């Protein structure tokens, strides 16, 4: 598990690593377009590419169940909700020149500083760490079902209560008030 | 696979999301950037779980819980944004300045002096 870099050099990547880096570049590019494009609907559609790329990365890390949950929940419902939100708030179709606020240079500086610090620390700490992807998949549906319903039942149930509360809250918030109530 | 690849990708995605949260004006685009940051954290959780071969699979369980919490968050967040848009006619976060601290009379006098 903790093999040194000599055994697995950076200059002799495995096929999984090549695929991971290629998909990672696509994901990162889609994420960059999402936060920089001036067309609001295009941002939501590029978010689909970024989230789908992350689902492929989960598959490459042998976490199959999470990959499909990612496709179902994020690509399937969250992006659709965001598109509905854009339509209901009458977001401008086409280029909107004021998509970015005035503190854009500050945001860029903060993001670059955060990226530099995080990448430096992470590379320094995990330069020689090797993930062993051989053997049975660690996130297949049967494995996920076993650990989720053997060890994580109580958090799972608490989470369903939270989801119910969020559902009720969203309905209450978006319900139109009657005139006589005011 | 080297652990550095997923870790670096997660760090970069997090930074991209951070830029989006700080720079975007429309509240729904801010929510999209928050989703990017949450996904970066999920990638880290999955990568470290696969590396550590945890018997409880805490990382993957926490990833599933994060996805569910993110779904709840986006529902509530969009309801709030819709309500703000209905009441104010805008969903730009930098036009909602009602709770901004107003300079008091003494500070105004000091600034004038």
CSV table of C-alpha atoms in Angstrom, one decimal:
chain,number,residue,atom,x,y,z
A,1,UNK,CA,0.0,0.0,0.0
A,2,UNK,CA,2.8,2.4,1.0
A,3,UNK,CA,5.2,1.7,-1.7
A,4,UNK,CA,8.0,4.1,-2.6
A,5,UNK,CA,8.0,6.1,-5.8
A,6,UNK,CA,10.8,3.9,-7.2
A,7,UNK,CA,8.4,1.0,-7.5
A,8,UNK,CA,5.7,3.1,-9.3
A,9,UNK,CA,7.4,6.0,-11.0
A,10,UNK,CA,5.6,9.0,-12.3
A,11,UNK,CA,7.2,8.6,-15.6
A,12,UNK,CA,5.8,5.1,-16.3
A,13,UNK,CA,2.0,5.6,-15.8
A,14,UNK,CA,-0.4,2.8,-15.9
A,15,UNK,CA,-3.4,2.7,-18.3
A,16,UNK,CA,-5.7,3.6,-15.4
A,17,UNK,CA,-3.6,6.7,-14.6
A,18,UNK,CA,-3.6,7.8,-18.2
A,19,UNK,CA,-7.3,7.5,-18.4
A,20,UNK,CA,-7.7,9.3,-15.1
A,21,UNK,CA,-5.6,12.2,-16.1
A,22,UNK,CA,-7.3,12.6,-19.5
A,23,UNK,CA,-10.8,12.5,-17.9
A,24,UNK,CA,-9.5,14.8,-15.2
A,25,UNK,CA,-8.3,17.4,-17.7
A,26,UNK,CA,-11.8,17.3,-19.4
A,27,UNK,CA,-13.5,17.6,-16.0
A,28,UNK,CA,-11.4,20.5,-14.9
A,29,UNK,CA,-11.9,22.3,-18.3
A,30,UNK,CA,-15.6,21.9,-18.1
A,31,UNK,CA,-15.6,23.2,-14.5
A,32,UNK,CA,-13.5,26.2,-15.6
A,33,UNK,CA,-16.0,27.0,-18.4
A,34,UNK,CA,-18.9,26.6,-15.9
A,35,UNK,CA,-17.5,29.3,-13.6
A,36,UNK,CA,-16.4,31.7,-16.4
A,37,UNK,CA,-19.0,31.5,-19.2
A,38,UNK,CA,-21.2,34.5,-19.6
A,39,UNK,CA,-24.2,32.4,-20.9
A,40,UNK,CA,-26.0,31.2,-17.8
A,41,UNK,CA,-27.7,28.2,-19.4
A,42,UNK,CA,-24.4,27.1,-20.9
A,43,UNK,CA,-22.9,27.1,-17.4
A,44,UNK,CA,-25.5,24.5,-16.3
A,45,UNK,CA,-24.8,22.4,-19.3
A,46,UNK,CA,-21.1,22.5,-18.8
A,47,UNK,CA,-21.7,21.5,-15.2
A,48,UNK,CA,-23.2,18.3,-16.6
A,49,UNK,CA,-19.9,17.6,-18.3
A,50,UNK,CA,-17.9,18.2,-15.2
A,51,UNK,CA,-20.2,16.0,-13.0
A,52,UNK,CA,-20.2,13.3,-15.6
A,53,UNK,CA,-16.4,13.4,-15.8
A,54,UNK,CA,-16.3,13.0,-12.0
A,55,UNK,CA,-18.6,9.9,-12.3
A,56,UNK,CA,-16.1,8.4,-14.7
A,57,UNK,CA,-13.3,9.1,-12.2
A,58,UNK,CA,-15.3,7.3,-9.5
A,59,UNK,CA,-15.6,4.3,-11.9
A,60,UNK,CA,-11.8,4.4,-12.4
A,61,UNK,CA,-11.4,4.3,-8.6
A,62,UNK,CA,-13.6,1.2,-8.6
A,63,UNK,CA,-16.4,3.0,-6.7
A,64,UNK,CA,-19.2,1.8,-9.1
A,65,UNK,CA,-22.2,2.5,-6.9
A,66,UNK,CA,-21.2,6.0,-6.2
A,67,UNK,CA,-20.6,6.7,-9.9
A,68,UNK,CA,-24.1,5.7,-10.7
A,69,UNK,CA,-25.5,7.6,-7.8
A,70,UNK,CA,-23.6,10.6,-9.1
A,71,UNK,CA,-25.1,10.2,-12.5
A,72,UNK,CA,-28.6,9.7,-11.1
A,73,UNK,CA,-28.7,12.5,-8.5
A,74,UNK,CA,-26.3,15.2,-9.8
A,75,UNK,CA,-26.7,14.9,-13.6
A,76,UNK,CA,-30.3,13.7,-13.4
A,77,UNK,CA,-31.9,15.9,-10.8
A,78,UNK,CA,-29.6,18.6,-9.5
A,79,UNK,CA,-28.8,20.1,-12.9
A,80,UNK,CA,-32.4,19.8,-13.9
A,81,UNK,CA,-33.4,21.7,-10.8
A,82,UNK,CA,-30.7,24.4,-11.6
A,83,UNK,CA,-32.1,24.7,-15.1
A,84,UNK,CA,-35.6,25.1,-13.7
A,85,UNK,CA,-34.3,27.7,-11.3
A,86,UNK,CA,-32.6,29.6,-14.1
A,87,UNK,CA,-35.9,29.6,-16.1
A,88,UNK,CA,-38.1,30.6,-13.2
A,89,UNK,CA,-35.9,33.5,-12.3
A,90,UNK,CA,-36.1,34.7,-15.9
A,91,UNK,CA,-32.3,34.4,-16.4
A,92,UNK,CA,-31.3,36.1,-19.7
A,93,UNK,CA,-30.8,33.7,-22.6
A,94,UNK,CA,-27.6,34.5,-24.4
A,95,UNK,CA,-24.7,36.5,-23.3
A,96,UNK,CA,-25.2,38.5,-20.2
A,97,UNK,CA,-22.3,41.0,-19.6
A,98,UNK,CA,-22.9,41.3,-15.8
A,99,UNK,CA,-22.5,37.6,-15.0
A,100,UNK,CA,-19.4,38.3,-12.9
A,101,UNK,CA,-19.5,40.7,-10.0
A,102,UNK,CA,-17.0,43.4,-9.3
A,103,UNK,CA,-14.8,41.4,-7.0
A,104,UNK,CA,-13.6,39.2,-9.7
A,105,UNK,CA,-9.8,40.0,-9.4
A,106,UNK,CA,-10.0,39.3,-5.6
A,107,UNK,CA,-11.8,36.0,-6.3
A,108,UNK,CA,-9.1,35.1,-8.8
A,109,UNK,CA,-6.3,35.9,-6.4
A,110,UNK,CA,-8.0,33.9,-3.6
A,111,UNK,CA,-8.7,30.9,-5.8
A,112,UNK,CA,-5.1,30.8,-7.2
A,113,UNK,CA,-3.7,31.1,-3.7
A,114,UNK,CA,-5.9,28.3,-2.5
A,115,UNK,CA,-5.1,26.1,-5.4
A,116,UNK,CA,-1.3,26.7,-5.0
A,117,UNK,CA,-1.4,26.0,-1.3
A,118,UNK,CA,-3.6,22.9,-1.6
A,119,UNK,CA,-1.7,21.4,-4.5
A,120,UNK,CA,1.7,22.0,-2.8
A,121,UNK,CA,0.6,20.4,0.4
A,122,UNK,CA,-1.1,17.4,-1.2
A,123,UNK,CA,1.7,16.7,-3.6
A,124,UNK,CA,4.3,17.0,-0.8
A,125,UNK,CA,2.3,14.7,1.4
A,126,UNK,CA,1.2,12.0,-1.0
A,127,UNK,CA,4.0,12.0,-3.5
A,128,UNK,CA,4.8,8.3,-2.9
A,129,UNK,CA,1.5,6.9,-1.9
A,130,UNK,CA,0.1,4.2,-4.2
A,131,UNK,CA,-3.5,3.1,-4.4
A,132,UNK,CA,-3.8,-0.6,-5.1
A,133,UNK,CA,-6.8,-0.9,-7.4
A,134,UNK,CA,-6.4,-4.7,-8.0
A,135,UNK,CA,-8.7,-7.3,-6.4
A,136,UNK,CA,-12.5,-7.1,-6.1
A,137,UNK,CA,-14.1,-3.7,-6.6
A,138,UNK,CA,-14.4,-1.8,-3.3
A,139,UNK,CA,-17.5,0.0,-4.2
A,140,UNK,CA,-19.7,-2.5,-6.1
A,141,UNK,CA,-23.4,-2.5,-5.3
A,142,UNK,CA,-23.2,-5.6,-3.0
A,143,UNK,CA,-20.3,-4.2,-1.0
A,144,UNK,CA,-22.0,-0.8,-0.7
A,145,UNK,CA,-25.3,-2.4,0.4
A,146,UNK,CA,-23.5,-4.5,3.0
A,147,UNK,CA,-21.5,-1.7,4.6
A,148,UNK,CA,-24.3,0.8,4.3
A,149,UNK,CA,-27.0,-1.3,6.0
A,150,UNK,CA,-24.7,-3.1,8.5
A,151,UNK,CA,-22.6,-0.2,9.9
A,152,UNK,CA,-24.3,3.0,8.7
A,153,UNK,CA,-28.0,2.3,9.3
A,154,UNK,CA,-28.6,5.0,11.9
A,155,UNK,CA,-27.0,7.9,9.9
A,156,UNK,CA,-28.8,6.6,6.9
A,157,UNK,CA,-32.2,6.9,8.7
A,158,UNK,CA,-31.3,10.3,10.1
A,159,UNK,CA,-30.5,11.4,6.6
A,160,UNK,CA,-33.9,10.4,5.3
A,161,UNK,CA,-35.5,12.5,8.0
A,162,UNK,CA,-33.2,15.4,6.9
A,163,UNK,CA,-34.3,14.9,3.3
A,164,UNK,CA,-38.0,14.9,4.4
A,165,UNK,CA,-37.4,18.1,6.3
A,166,UNK,CA,-35.7,19.7,3.3
A,167,UNK,CA,-38.7,18.6,1.1
A,168,UNK,CA,-41.2,20.1,3.4
A,169,UNK,CA,-39.1,23.3,3.8
A,170,UNK,CA,-38.8,23.8,0.1
A,171,UNK,CA,-42.6,23.4,-0.4
A,172,UNK,CA,-43.3,25.8,2.5
A,173,UNK,CA,-40.8,28.4,1.1
A,174,UNK,CA,-42.0,28.3,-2.5
A,175,UNK,CA,-45.8,28.2,-1.6
A,176,UNK,CA,-47.5,31.4,-2.6
A,177,UNK,CA,-49.2,33.1,0.4
A,178,UNK,CA,-52.9,33.8,0.2
A,179,UNK,CA,-53.9,37.4,0.3
A,180,UNK,CA,-56.1,37.1,3.5
A,181,UNK,CA,-53.1,35.7,5.4
A,182,UNK,CA,-51.1,38.9,5.1
B,1,UNK,CA,-2.6,4.6,-9.3
B,2,UNK,CA,-0.8,7.4,-7.4
B,3,UNK,CA,-3.0,9.0,-4.8
B,4,UNK,CA,-1.6,12.3,-5.9
B,5,UNK,CA,-3.7,12.3,-9.1
B,6,UNK,CA,-7.1,12.3,-7.5
B,7,UNK,CA,-5.9,14.5,-4.7
B,8,UNK,CA,-4.6,17.2,-7.0
B,9,UNK,CA,-7.7,17.0,-9.2
B,10,UNK,CA,-9.9,17.5,-6.1
B,11,UNK,CA,-7.8,20.5,-5.0
B,12,UNK,CA,-8.0,22.1,-8.4
B,13,UNK,CA,-11.7,21.5,-8.6
B,14,UNK,CA,-12.2,23.0,-5.2
B,15,UNK,CA,-10.3,26.1,-6.2
B,16,UNK,CA,-12.4,26.5,-9.4
B,17,UNK,CA,-15.5,26.2,-7.3
B,18,UNK,CA,-14.1,28.8,-4.8
B,19,UNK,CA,-13.5,31.2,-7.6
B,20,UNK,CA,-17.1,30.7,-8.9
B,21,UNK,CA,-18.6,31.3,-5.4
B,22,UNK,CA,-16.6,34.5,-5.0
B,23,UNK,CA,-16.9,35.9,-8.5
B,24,UNK,CA,-20.4,35.1,-9.7
B,25,UNK,CA,-23.2,37.5,-9.4
B,26,UNK,CA,-26.3,35.3,-10.1
B,27,UNK,CA,-27.3,33.3,-7.0
B,28,UNK,CA,-28.0,30.2,-9.1
B,29,UNK,CA,-24.5,30.3,-10.5
B,30,UNK,CA,-23.1,30.6,-7.0
B,31,UNK,CA,-25.1,27.4,-6.1
B,32,UNK,CA,-23.5,25.6,-9.1
B,33,UNK,CA,-20.0,26.6,-7.9
B,34,UNK,CA,-21.0,25.2,-4.4
B,35,UNK,CA,-21.9,21.9,-6.1
B,36,UNK,CA,-18.4,21.9,-7.7
B,37,UNK,CA,-16.7,22.3,-4.3
B,38,UNK,CA,-18.8,19.6,-2.8
B,39,UNK,CA,-17.9,17.2,-5.7
B,40,UNK,CA,-14.2,18.0,-5.1
B,41,UNK,CA,-14.6,16.9,-1.5
B,42,UNK,CA,-16.5,13.7,-2.6
B,43,UNK,CA,-13.6,12.8,-5.0
B,44,UNK,CA,-11.2,13.1,-2.1
B,45,UNK,CA,-13.3,11.0,0.2
B,46,UNK,CA,-13.6,8.2,-2.4
B,47,UNK,CA,-9.9,8.2,-3.3
B,48,UNK,CA,-8.8,8.0,0.3
B,49,UNK,CA,-11.4,5.3,1.1
B,50,UNK,CA,-10.1,3.2,-1.8
B,51,UNK,CA,-6.5,3.8,-0.7
B,52,UNK,CA,-7.1,2.9,3.0
B,53,UNK,CA,-9.3,-0.1,2.3
B,54,UNK,CA,-11.4,0.8,5.2
B,55,UNK,CA,-13.5,-2.1,6.5
B,56,UNK,CA,-16.3,0.2,7.4
B,57,UNK,CA,-16.0,2.1,4.1
B,58,UNK,CA,-16.5,5.4,6.0
B,59,UNK,CA,-15.3,7.4,3.0
B,60,UNK,CA,-17.8,6.0,0.6
B,61,UNK,CA,-20.7,6.1,3.1
B,62,UNK,CA,-19.9,9.7,3.8
B,63,UNK,CA,-19.8,10.4,0.0
B,64,UNK,CA,-23.3,9.0,-0.3
B,65,UNK,CA,-24.5,11.1,2.6
B,66,UNK,CA,-22.8,14.2,1.1
B,67,UNK,CA,-24.6,13.7,-2.1
B,68,UNK,CA,-27.9,13.4,-0.3
B,69,UNK,CA,-27.2,16.6,1.7
B,70,UNK,CA,-26.2,18.4,-1.5
B,71,UNK,CA,-29.5,17.4,-3.0
B,72,UNK,CA,-31.4,18.8,0.0
B,73,UNK,CA,-29.2,21.9,0.0
B,74,UNK,CA,-29.9,22.6,-3.7
B,75,UNK,CA,-33.7,22.2,-3.1
B,76,UNK,CA,-33.8,24.6,-0.2
B,77,UNK,CA,-31.3,27.0,-1.9
B,78,UNK,CA,-33.4,27.2,-5.1
B,79,UNK,CA,-36.6,27.8,-3.1
B,80,UNK,CA,-34.9,30.7,-1.3
B,81,UNK,CA,-33.6,32.1,-4.5
B,82,UNK,CA,-37.0,31.9,-6.1
B,83,UNK,CA,-38.6,33.6,-3.1
B,84,UNK,CA,-36.0,36.4,-3.2
B,85,UNK,CA,-36.6,36.8,-6.9
B,86,UNK,CA,-40.3,37.0,-6.4
B,87,UNK,CA,-40.1,39.6,-3.7
B,88,UNK,CA,-37.2,41.7,-5.1
B,89,UNK,CA,-37.3,41.0,-8.8
B,90,UNK,CA,-33.6,40.1,-8.8
B,91,UNK,CA,-31.4,37.1,-8.0
B,92,UNK,CA,-28.1,39.0,-8.0
B,93,UNK,CA,-26.3,38.4,-4.7
B,94,UNK,CA,-24.5,41.8,-4.7
B,95,UNK,CA,-27.8,43.7,-4.9
B,96,UNK,CA,-29.1,42.2,-1.7
B,97,UNK,CA,-27.5,44.6,0.8
B,98,UNK,CA,-30.2,45.0,3.4
B,99,UNK,CA,-28.2,43.6,6.2
B,100,UNK,CA,-25.1,45.7,5.3
B,101,UNK,CA,-23.8,47.6,8.2
B,102,UNK,CA,-24.8,51.3,7.9
B,103,UNK,CA,-22.1,53.8,9.0
B,104,UNK,CA,-23.3,55.5,12.2
B,105,UNK,CA,-23.4,59.2,12.6
B,106,UNK,CA,-20.1,59.4,14.6
B,107,UNK,CA,-18.3,57.4,11.9
B,108,UNK,CA,-19.7,59.8,9.2
B,109,UNK,CA,-18.5,62.7,11.2
B,110,UNK,CA,-15.1,61.1,11.6
B,111,UNK,CA,-14.9,60.4,7.9
B,112,UNK,CA,-15.9,64.0,7.1
B,113,UNK,CA,-13.3,65.4,9.6
